[in-house]
Amino acid sequence: MTSVWAVLWAVLAALVDFRRWVPGSWREWLAWFLLTSLAIGVAIAADLHWWPKLGPLHLLDLAFSGPSAWLYGGQGVLQEE
Amino acid sequence: MVQVSRYQLILMLIWTVLGTGIVTMPGTIAQFTLRDAWVAAFGLLLGAVMCSLVSLAHVRLFPGRSLTQAAIDVLGPVLGRMFGIWYLAYGFITMATIGREMSAFIGISVLPNTPDFLLSAIAFAVSMYLAYLGIEVVARVNEFIVPLAAVVSPVLFLLAARLFDASPFQPLLGDPAGAAWHAAVVPAFAYGLEFSIALQWVPALRSPRTLPWDILIAGAISAFVLSALVTLTVGVLGDPARYLNYPVLELVRAIRQGKFVERLDTLYVMGVAITLVLKLAALQLAVGEAVKDVSRSPERTWIPIPVALLGWSLSNYLFRNVFDVTNFILRDVPGYFLLTVVLLPGALYALRTAQMVRTKRPRRLQNT
Amino acid sequence: MSLEQDILARRAAEVAKQIAKRLEPCPDLRVQPWSTQRDTGVAVWLEGLVDADKLQEALLALRDSGGPRGRREIPRPGVATEEVGTLSAAVRAVLDGCAVIVRDGASSAEAWRLDRVPARSVDRSENEPTLHGPQEAFIESLSVNLAMVRKRLKSPRLKIETFTIGETSPCQMAILYEEGVVKSDLLREVRRRIAQIRVDYVADINEVREFINDPRFSVFPTTEETERPDRVVAGLMEGRVAMITDGSPTCLMVPVTFAMNLSSPEDYYMHYSLALPLRLLRHLMFWSSVLLPALYVALLTYNQDLLPTPLLVSVAAQHSGIPFPTVIEALGMMVAFEALREAGTRLPRAVGQSVSIVGTLVIGDAAVRAGLVSPGMVIIVSATGVASFTLPALGLVQAARLLQFPFVMAAGLFGLYGILMLGIALLGRMASLRSFGVPYLAPVAPNITRDMKDVIIRAPWWMMQGRPRQFEPVERDRVPRHTAGKWRRGRRWRP
């Protein structure tokens, strides 16, 4: 006999389908953990207004502003703004 | 077996590129040139051609494999995964850029009192749900909104066309070629190269061999639509288009027809929000595929939540305001995207060809 | 039960006792001895289920019949008979409305089908009324319903397979299809799903529906329910499968798409040009019945700029003095409207109508006068109700009734943006649904251009030579191509 809790559980599981959200193997768990902890860390950093001097955007800027400027056809183009 | 038809693929690509394209591209183009703005929009086609060439090599060398799978095939598990992680970083940063553009746009235009992170959280949640349902569903939702867009956009176009004035374009092609090129860089290298995310969808395509053509078709349609939009914007708004963050929004605000049809901008914002969510979902599918390959997982249902979560928190963290986003797109994205989706895959294909030549040569010697 | 107990006794009176023992207490069980020149025995039946006059006639005919002594079978007085070899089969036959005729000394008995199961006569369709076209509707008898389909579809390729479902009370169920048209995979899938049904008894075909449905918990109808035989025949000719159970006046058809739920049989019975505006209206009304209150809340709470100024001033003036926030006002009105609608359905028809009128006119007016709700809200909520009444499929009406509540809440939280986000999620959900393998949003998404001629527009019949591709029929053309040409050229027949 199916209990009412089992029915509610089945409805919830079918609607939200959370059983399929859960990673299966240890590799999946590892990837899940890495991505989620990074997301939480970044969210906390944003909430605490913790922006280091050399943030990810600065790094990208250091690496790619030169090649991009070259694509524009010269160094001085973007300085005009 | 998940299969996406050519028609669906072309639509997905168009919405993916035009999703943010119609919000930001007219503004970035107008910063450099007004007179040649309509030509600059065709820069999108340049990006499409590059992506098409890359995909041509891809579908010939790696039929039925995604880009990250191809990297693992060629470079081996360690180096291949490092490429995968590089690609993931590209995917997450792109997602964050779109998320931030969207929350800022919605926040400024429709919901000024709601925190931006909440607006992007909802968009990420919905796109996560779509990505969770799979590429086939995302493709169908793209397909479903086409008739709506086909009815609404021509009406907006026609209503705005009444205010069109050709003088900002005269004399035709009057600006120096350099200005037009500067204006075309962002459409070509920041948005046109986004067509390359189709490489991650290759395993789900019904006819992967036609991918290069499909990218070209999508590129041509997008470039044409964008050019028409930019022309209209500059023609209606004139010189002020140069100083506006969202010139198309102002264009729609300018539409007035009698006393009843006015302030259609909210409707326009809602239309853009749909395409942005679809774009986010399309990107999450590509990133999810990369996560799947890097973590060597057979399942993809567990992936959307952490991917959406990270995309959302990055969008809040990386870009504090719209200026950060625009600056990033103008200064860094062209070089970054060119390296990630054209040069690195190009190197990958060259390596593969070399590997193939090397394995074929001894056999030929044996045969002789 | 052991096998020994299931064997019929050799003496007829003993058999009657065995049956009575199984059914006890059973005041409506009748046992009547009979005899011929050579044989003696008893007849056992349930009063009320068997036509008593016919039975007596048959027993008389049996008595008068001759024949050589020692012939094994009982002479058959012109009724359908069936041999029953076990006690349980005999009991089942009695319960099924047969008279069981037992002969002394025989190892088996015979069940005479003389049933007179109480049933109503064929009547007009109440739930799917149309102005034009056939009017009759199914009743609760499987054989009558099958006959009604046969009457319309006189094709030797119409195949009917029967199944028995229900462990305690076996119920006959039939699946109908047009052989050579229906896709074999679809048929196999229907059979497979029916074979998995485990119930003690079947009260209505809805039980079958819930067992065989694709999504277990979706509010959207992924099977078509109809009480019209003409609609069933049309479906069969498209390559779909129909299911009818004994005791239910509703027929299930699979597969079904969202767009089909918004087409009415009437579209096919009147001029094709009228179908376009009516279908457009229905599509509009479906989305109105889901979104109208939510849009009103969003426009009043967040997106006032979308309203033209004179309209905004008027609506805002109406709302001033109302003690509730718009979203609460909307939810309250919607719940009240649903209560009235439910009352109107449950009460006897005459009373139900007056309750609806009293509810909408008197209470609504009083609430507005008392300043509890704004007149605009009353208009919106009633317009939503009216919009849902235009939908031809009851399943879709229920879906719209349920869905309007989350949309109002989303509008209360985030205005148009909330509606839009929930709308995309809903669209995603709908796009992910399938009905027996057919995508629910077909032929729009995925796009099947050929089938678009019967979604928003209804092409004239002479242009609908092909069967809908979305069901992947084996025979793609309704009539062979060489004869179809004549029809296509039919326009030239005009003098």
GROMACS .gro file of C-alpha atoms in nm, chain B residues 7-338:
model
  332
   88TYR     CA    1   1.614   2.495  -3.930
   89GLN     CA    2   1.625   2.474  -3.552
   90LEU     CA    3   2.003   2.514  -3.549
   91ILE     CA    4   1.988   2.826  -3.765
   92LEU     CA    5   1.723   2.978  -3.540
   93MET     CA    6   1.922   2.896  -3.228
   94LEU     CA    7   2.229   3.059  -3.375
   95ILE     CA    8   2.038   3.369  -3.482
   96TRP     CA    9   1.882   3.420  -3.140
   97THR     CA   10   2.213   3.346  -2.972
   98VAL     CA   11   2.394   3.621  -3.158
   99LEU     CA   12   2.115   3.873  -3.185
  100GLY     CA   13   2.005   3.820  -2.822
  101THR     CA   14   2.260   4.062  -2.684
  102GLY     CA   15   2.347   4.190  -3.029
  103ILE     CA   16   2.036   4.401  -3.062
  104VAL     CA   17   2.092   4.546  -2.716
  105THR     CA   18   2.456   4.645  -2.731
  106MET     CA   19   2.583   4.629  -3.087
  107PRO     CA   20   2.408   4.939  -3.225
  108GLY     CA   21   2.555   5.135  -2.934
  109THR     CA   22   2.910   5.009  -2.984
  110ILE     CA   23   2.890   5.060  -3.360
  111ALA     CA   24   2.756   5.413  -3.325
  112GLN     CA   25   3.050   5.504  -3.100
  113PHE     CA   26   3.282   5.476  -3.398
  114THR     CA   27   3.077   5.572  -3.699
  115LEU     CA   28   2.729   5.690  -3.786
  116ARG     CA   29   2.759   5.736  -4.158
  117ASP     CA   30   2.898   5.386  -4.219
  118ALA     CA   31   2.712   5.216  -3.936
  119TRP     CA   32   2.508   5.007  -4.177
  120VAL     CA   33   2.824   4.863  -4.334
  121ALA     CA   34   2.989   4.800  -4.000
  122ALA     CA   35   2.702   4.573  -3.902
  123PHE     CA   36   2.811   4.335  -4.174
  124GLY     CA   37   3.123   4.273  -3.966
  125LEU     CA   38   2.904   4.004  -3.811
  126LEU     CA   39   2.934   3.818  -4.136
  127LEU     CA   40   3.312   3.816  -4.103
  128GLY     CA   41   3.282   3.641  -3.769
  129ALA     CA   42   3.034   3.397  -3.920
  130VAL     CA   43   3.276   3.317  -4.203
  131MET     CA   44   3.557   3.249  -3.957
  132CYS     CA   45   3.331   3.023  -3.750
  133SER     CA   46   3.212   2.854  -4.064
  134LEU     CA   47   3.568   2.773  -4.169
  135VAL     CA   48   3.650   2.642  -3.823
  136SER     CA   49   3.339   2.427  -3.824
  137LEU     CA   50   3.420   2.302  -4.174
  138ALA     CA   51   3.749   2.167  -4.045
  139HIS     CA   52   3.578   2.037  -3.732
  140VAL     CA   53   3.300   1.836  -3.898
  141ARG     CA   54   3.548   1.686  -4.143
  142LEU     CA   55   3.804   1.587  -3.882
  143PHE     CA   56   3.572   1.509  -3.591
  144PRO     CA   57   3.232   1.404  -3.721
  145GLY     CA   58   2.982   1.377  -3.437
  146ARG     CA   59   3.224   1.509  -3.171
  147SER     CA   60   3.207   1.832  -2.976
  148LEU     CA   61   3.499   2.073  -2.960
  149THR     CA   62   3.603   1.967  -2.611
  150GLN     CA   63   3.576   1.600  -2.706
  151ALA     CA   64   3.792   1.671  -3.009
  152ALA     CA   65   4.052   1.840  -2.789
  153ILE     CA   66   4.067   1.536  -2.561
  154ASP     CA   67   4.095   1.311  -2.868
  155VAL     CA   68   4.387   1.506  -3.007
  156LEU     CA   69   4.575   1.626  -2.701
  157GLY     CA   70   4.514   1.332  -2.471
  158PRO     CA   71   4.332   1.333  -2.137
  159VAL     CA   72   4.551   1.585  -1.952
  160LEU     CA   73   4.620   1.853  -2.213
  161GLY     CA   74   4.278   1.798  -2.367
  162ARG     CA   75   4.114   1.863  -2.030
  163MET     CA   76   4.323   2.176  -1.988
  164PHE     CA   77   4.185   2.300  -2.316
  165GLY     CA   78   3.841   2.202  -2.185
  166ILE     CA   79   3.897   2.411  -1.873
  167TRP     CA   80   4.012   2.704  -2.087
  168TYR     CA   81   3.695   2.665  -2.292
  169LEU     CA   82   3.490   2.645  -1.972
  170ALA     CA   83   3.642   2.972  -1.855
  171TYR     CA   84   3.546   3.126  -2.189
  172GLY     CA   85   3.193   2.991  -2.155
  173PHE     CA   86   3.150   3.114  -1.799
  174ILE     CA   87   3.288   3.458  -1.875
  175THR     CA   88   3.060   3.492  -2.178
  176MET     CA   89   2.766   3.376  -1.968
  177ALA     CA   90   2.855   3.625  -1.696
  178THR     CA   91   2.878   3.904  -1.954
  179ILE     CA   92   2.535   3.822  -2.093
  180GLY     CA   93   2.385   3.785  -1.747
  181ARG     CA   94   2.521   4.122  -1.639
  182GLU     CA   95   2.413   4.292  -1.963
  183MET     CA   96   2.068   4.152  -1.915
  184SER     CA   97   2.024   4.245  -1.549
  185ALA     CA   98   2.153   4.595  -1.614
  186PHE     CA   99   1.929   4.639  -1.915
  187ILE     CA  100   1.614   4.511  -1.743
  188GLY     CA  101   1.699   4.700  -1.426
  189ILE     CA  102   1.749   5.030  -1.604
  190SER     CA  103   1.455   5.004  -1.837
  191VAL     CA  104   1.175   4.820  -1.655
  192LEU     CA  105   1.243   4.734  -1.291
  193PRO     CA  106   1.459   5.014  -1.145
  194ASN     CA  107   1.383   4.927  -0.782
  195THR     CA  108   1.465   4.557  -0.799
  196PRO     CA  109   1.826   4.454  -0.726
  197ASP     CA  110   2.011   4.351  -1.041
  198PHE     CA  111   2.134   4.025  -0.894
  199LEU     CA  112   1.775   3.916  -0.834
  200LEU     CA  113   1.680   3.989  -1.195
  201SER     CA  114   1.972   3.788  -1.325
  202ALA     CA  115   1.901   3.510  -1.074
  203ILE     CA  116   1.555   3.462  -1.227
  204ALA     CA  117   1.693   3.465  -1.579
  205PHE     CA  118   1.963   3.214  -1.487
  206ALA     CA  119   1.708   2.992  -1.313
  207VAL     CA  120   1.479   2.985  -1.617
  208SER     CA  121   1.765   2.928  -1.859
  209MET     CA  122   1.896   2.656  -1.630
  210TYR     CA  123   1.560   2.484  -1.646
  211LEU     CA  124   1.563   2.503  -2.025
  212ALA     CA  125   1.920   2.371  -2.039
  213TYR     CA  126   1.815   2.092  -1.805
  214LEU     CA  127   1.532   1.996  -2.038
  215GLY     CA  128   1.789   1.958  -2.314
  216ILE     CA  129   1.898   2.100  -2.645
  217GLU     CA  130   1.592   1.966  -2.826
  218VAL     CA  131   1.360   2.163  -2.598
  219VAL     CA  132   1.569   2.480  -2.627
  220ALA     CA  133   1.554   2.439  -3.005
  221ARG     CA  134   1.176   2.401  -2.996
  222VAL     CA  135   1.128   2.706  -2.775
  223ASN     CA  136   1.340   2.900  -3.025
  224GLU     CA  137   1.114   2.772  -3.298
  225PHE     CA  138   0.797   2.856  -3.109
  226ILE     CA  139   0.881   3.222  -3.063
  227VAL     CA  140   0.966   3.275  -3.429
  228PRO     CA  141   0.605   3.339  -3.538
  229LEU     CA  142   0.565   3.591  -3.254
  230ALA     CA  143   0.883   3.770  -3.351
  231ALA     CA  144   0.783   3.755  -3.715
  232VAL     CA  145   0.464   3.943  -3.634
  233VAL     CA  146   0.593   4.193  -3.376
  234SER     CA  147   0.928   4.303  -3.521
  235PRO     CA  148   0.805   4.415  -3.865
  236VAL     CA  149   0.534   4.619  -3.693
  237LEU     CA  150   0.794   4.792  -3.474
  238PHE     CA  151   1.017   4.839  -3.778
  239LEU     CA  152   0.740   4.996  -3.981
  240LEU     CA  153   0.623   5.219  -3.697
  241ALA     CA  154   0.978   5.344  -3.646
  242ALA     CA  155   1.043   5.380  -4.019
  243ARG     CA  156   0.803   5.675  -4.031
  244LEU     CA  157   1.056   5.878  -3.834
  245PHE     CA  158   1.348   5.775  -4.055
  246ASP     CA  159   1.571   6.044  -4.193
  247ALA     CA  160   1.846   5.954  -4.439
  248SER     CA  161   2.065   6.259  -4.375
  249PRO     CA  162   2.296   6.100  -4.112
  250PHE     CA  163   2.413   5.859  -4.384
  251GLN     CA  164   2.500   6.123  -4.636
  252PRO     CA  165   2.740   6.130  -4.808
  253LEU     CA  166   2.725   5.754  -4.851
  254LEU     CA  167   3.037   5.581  -4.714
  255GLY     CA  168   3.166   5.922  -4.626
  256ASP     CA  169   3.362   5.820  -4.313
  257PRO     CA  170   3.717   5.693  -4.348
  258ALA     CA  171   3.739   5.317  -4.392
  259GLY     CA  172   3.925   5.293  -4.061
  260ALA     CA  173   3.622   5.413  -3.868
  261ALA     CA  174   3.399   5.156  -4.031
  262TRP     CA  175   3.651   4.885  -3.950
  263HIS     CA  176   3.676   4.996  -3.586
  264ALA     CA  177   3.300   4.979  -3.565
  265ALA     CA  178   3.298   4.636  -3.728
  266VAL     CA  179   3.547   4.480  -3.486
  267VAL     CA  180   3.295   4.419  -3.208
  268PRO     CA  181   3.029   4.269  -3.437
  269ALA     CA  182   3.290   4.051  -3.604
  270PHE     CA  183   3.502   3.932  -3.315
  271ALA     CA  184   3.280   3.964  -3.012
  272TYR     CA  185   2.943   3.861  -3.152
  273GLY     CA  186   3.019   3.692  -3.484
  274LEU     CA  187   3.251   3.447  -3.312
  275GLU     CA  188   2.969   3.340  -3.082
  276PHE     CA  189   2.844   3.126  -3.371
  277SER     CA  190   3.121   2.888  -3.275
  278ILE     CA  191   2.925   2.754  -2.977
  279ALA     CA  192   2.754   2.533  -3.233
  280LEU     CA  193   3.069   2.321  -3.225
  281GLN     CA  194   2.967   2.206  -2.878
  282TRP     CA  195   2.626   2.099  -3.009
  283VAL     CA  196   2.763   1.882  -3.290
  284PRO     CA  197   2.676   1.549  -3.119
  285ALA     CA  198   2.310   1.654  -3.112
  286LEU     CA  199   2.280   1.773  -3.472
  287ARG     CA  200   2.081   1.580  -3.728
  288SER     CA  201   2.313   1.676  -4.012
  289PRO     CA  202   2.647   1.795  -3.875
  290ARG     CA  203   2.799   1.800  -4.225
  291THR     CA  204   2.595   2.107  -4.313
  292LEU     CA  205   2.704   2.301  -4.004
  293PRO     CA  206   2.936   2.539  -4.196
  294TRP     CA  207   2.653   2.633  -4.432
  295ASP     CA  208   2.409   2.674  -4.146
  296ILE     CA  209   2.647   2.909  -3.967
  297LEU     CA  210   2.683   3.112  -4.287
  298ILE     CA  211   2.306   3.130  -4.336
  299ALA     CA  212   2.252   3.231  -3.973
  300GLY     CA  213   2.533   3.485  -4.005
  301ALA     CA  214   2.388   3.636  -4.321
  302ILE     CA  215   2.040   3.667  -4.171
  303SER     CA  216   2.172   3.812  -3.844
  304ALA     CA  217   2.396   4.058  -4.027
  305PHE     CA  218   2.109   4.171  -4.243
  306VAL     CA  219   1.874   4.217  -3.946
  307LEU     CA  220   2.143   4.395  -3.747
  308SER     CA  221   2.225   4.624  -4.037
  309ALA     CA  222   1.859   4.713  -4.082
  310LEU     CA  223   1.828   4.782  -3.712
  311VAL     CA  224   2.141   4.994  -3.696
  312THR     CA  225   2.035   5.188  -4.005
  313LEU     CA  226   1.695   5.254  -3.855
  314THR     CA  227   1.841   5.354  -3.520
  315VAL     CA  228   2.089   5.599  -3.667
  316GLY     CA  229   1.833   5.730  -3.917
  317VAL     CA  230   1.574   5.795  -3.647
  318LEU     CA  231   1.792   5.913  -3.361
  319GLY     CA  232   2.064   6.087  -3.559
  320ASP     CA  233   2.373   6.211  -3.379
  321PRO     CA  234   2.256   6.136  -3.022
  322ALA     CA  235   2.282   5.765  -3.105
  323ARG     CA  236   2.655   5.808  -3.048
  324TYR     CA  237   2.612   5.883  -2.677
  325LEU     CA  238   2.343   5.636  -2.581
  326ASN     CA  239   2.400   5.308  -2.403
  327TYR     CA  240   2.089   5.149  -2.552
  328PRO     CA  241   2.003   5.334  -2.872
  329VAL     CA  242   1.746   5.076  -2.984
  330LEU     CA  243   1.554   5.129  -2.662
  331GLU     CA  244   1.542   5.500  -2.742
  332LEU     CA  245   1.435   5.416  -3.095
  333VAL     CA  246   1.137   5.219  -2.966
  334ARG     CA  247   1.061   5.499  -2.717
  335ALA     CA  248   1.046   5.737  -3.009
  336ILE     CA  249   0.757   5.544  -3.165
  337ARG     CA  250   0.426   5.726  -3.123
  338GLN     CA  251   0.115   5.660  -3.320
  339GLY     CA  252  -0.180   5.875  -3.226
  340LYS     CA  253  -0.272   5.881  -2.858
  341PHE     CA  254  -0.296   5.509  -2.804
  342VAL     CA  255   0.025   5.352  -2.934
  343GLU     CA  256   0.305   5.494  -2.728
  344ARG     CA  257   0.574   5.379  -2.489
  345LEU     CA  258   0.626   5.046  -2.650
  346ASP     CA  259   0.970   5.019  -2.493
  347THR     CA  260   0.855   4.780  -2.220
  348LEU     CA  261   0.733   4.540  -2.484
  349TYR     CA  262   1.066   4.568  -2.661
  350VAL     CA  263   1.252   4.501  -2.337
  351MET     CA  264   1.039   4.192  -2.280
  352GLY     CA  265   1.115   4.067  -2.630
  353VAL     CA  266   1.485   4.117  -2.565
  354ALA     CA  267   1.454   3.937  -2.232
  355ILE     CA  268   1.316   3.630  -2.411
  356THR     CA  269   1.606   3.621  -2.653
  357LEU     CA  270   1.854   3.676  -2.371
  358VAL     CA  271   1.718   3.383  -2.173
  359LEU     CA  272   1.738   3.168  -2.484
  360LYS     CA  273   2.094   3.283  -2.540
  361LEU     CA  274   2.184   3.200  -2.181
  362ALA     CA  275   2.026   2.857  -2.222
  363ALA     CA  276   2.215   2.795  -2.546
  364LEU     CA  277   2.543   2.890  -2.379
  365GLN     CA  278   2.470   2.674  -2.078
  366LEU     CA  279   2.415   2.381  -2.314
  367ALA     CA  280   2.756   2.439  -2.470
  368VAL     CA  281   2.925   2.484  -2.133
  369GLY     CA  282   2.740   2.183  -1.993
  370GLU     CA  283   2.872   1.972  -2.277
  371ALA     CA  284   3.223   2.088  -2.191
  372VAL     CA  285   3.171   2.008  -1.821
  373LYS     CA  286   3.046   1.665  -1.924
  374ASP     CA  287   3.354   1.600  -2.134
  375VAL     CA  288   3.601   1.734  -1.881
  376SER     CA  289   3.452   1.535  -1.596
  377ARG     CA  290   3.413   1.229  -1.821
  378SER     CA  291   3.051   1.188  -1.718
  379PRO     CA  292   2.793   0.997  -1.920
  380GLU     CA  293   2.505   1.202  -1.774
  381ARG     CA  294   2.425   1.567  -1.829
  382THR     CA  295   2.130   1.617  -1.595
  383TRP     CA  296   2.342   1.707  -1.292
  384ILE     CA  297   2.532   1.977  -1.479
  385PRO     CA  298   2.288   2.272  -1.526
  386ILE     CA  299   2.261   2.368  -1.157
  387PRO     CA  300   2.631   2.421  -1.078
  388VAL     CA  301   2.684   2.578  -1.421
  389ALA     CA  302   2.400   2.827  -1.378
  390LEU     CA  303   2.504   2.899  -1.021
  391LEU     CA  304   2.860   2.979  -1.120
  392GLY     CA  305   2.750   3.181  -1.423
  393TRP     CA  306   2.519   3.387  -1.206
  394SER     CA  307   2.765   3.457  -0.927
  395LEU     CA  308   3.035   3.544  -1.179
  396SER     CA  309   2.801   3.787  -1.351
  397ASN     CA  310   2.756   3.970  -1.023
  398TYR     CA  311   3.121   3.959  -0.930
  399LEU     CA  312   3.306   4.032  -1.253
  400PHE     CA  313   3.111   4.334  -1.369
  401ARG     CA  314   3.015   4.597  -1.118
  402ASN     CA  315   2.826   4.807  -1.370
  403VAL     CA  316   2.739   4.841  -1.737
  404PHE     CA  317   3.057   5.037  -1.798
  405ASP     CA  318   3.266   4.734  -1.694
  406VAL     CA  319   3.073   4.517  -1.941
  407THR     CA  320   3.102   4.757  -2.234
  408ASN     CA  321   3.467   4.818  -2.160
  409PHE     CA  322   3.537   4.446  -2.147
  410ILE     CA  323   3.353   4.384  -2.475
  411LEU     CA  324   3.534   4.666  -2.651
  412ARG     CA  325   3.885   4.618  -2.510
  413ASP     CA  326   3.933   4.249  -2.444
  414VAL     CA  327   3.667   4.032  -2.601
  415PRO     CA  328   3.783   4.054  -2.966
  416GLY     CA  329   4.129   3.918  -2.890
  417TYR     CA  330   4.004   3.673  -2.628
  418PHE     CA  331   3.738   3.519  -2.850
  419LEU     CA  332   3.965   3.507  -3.154
   0.00000   0.00000   0.00000
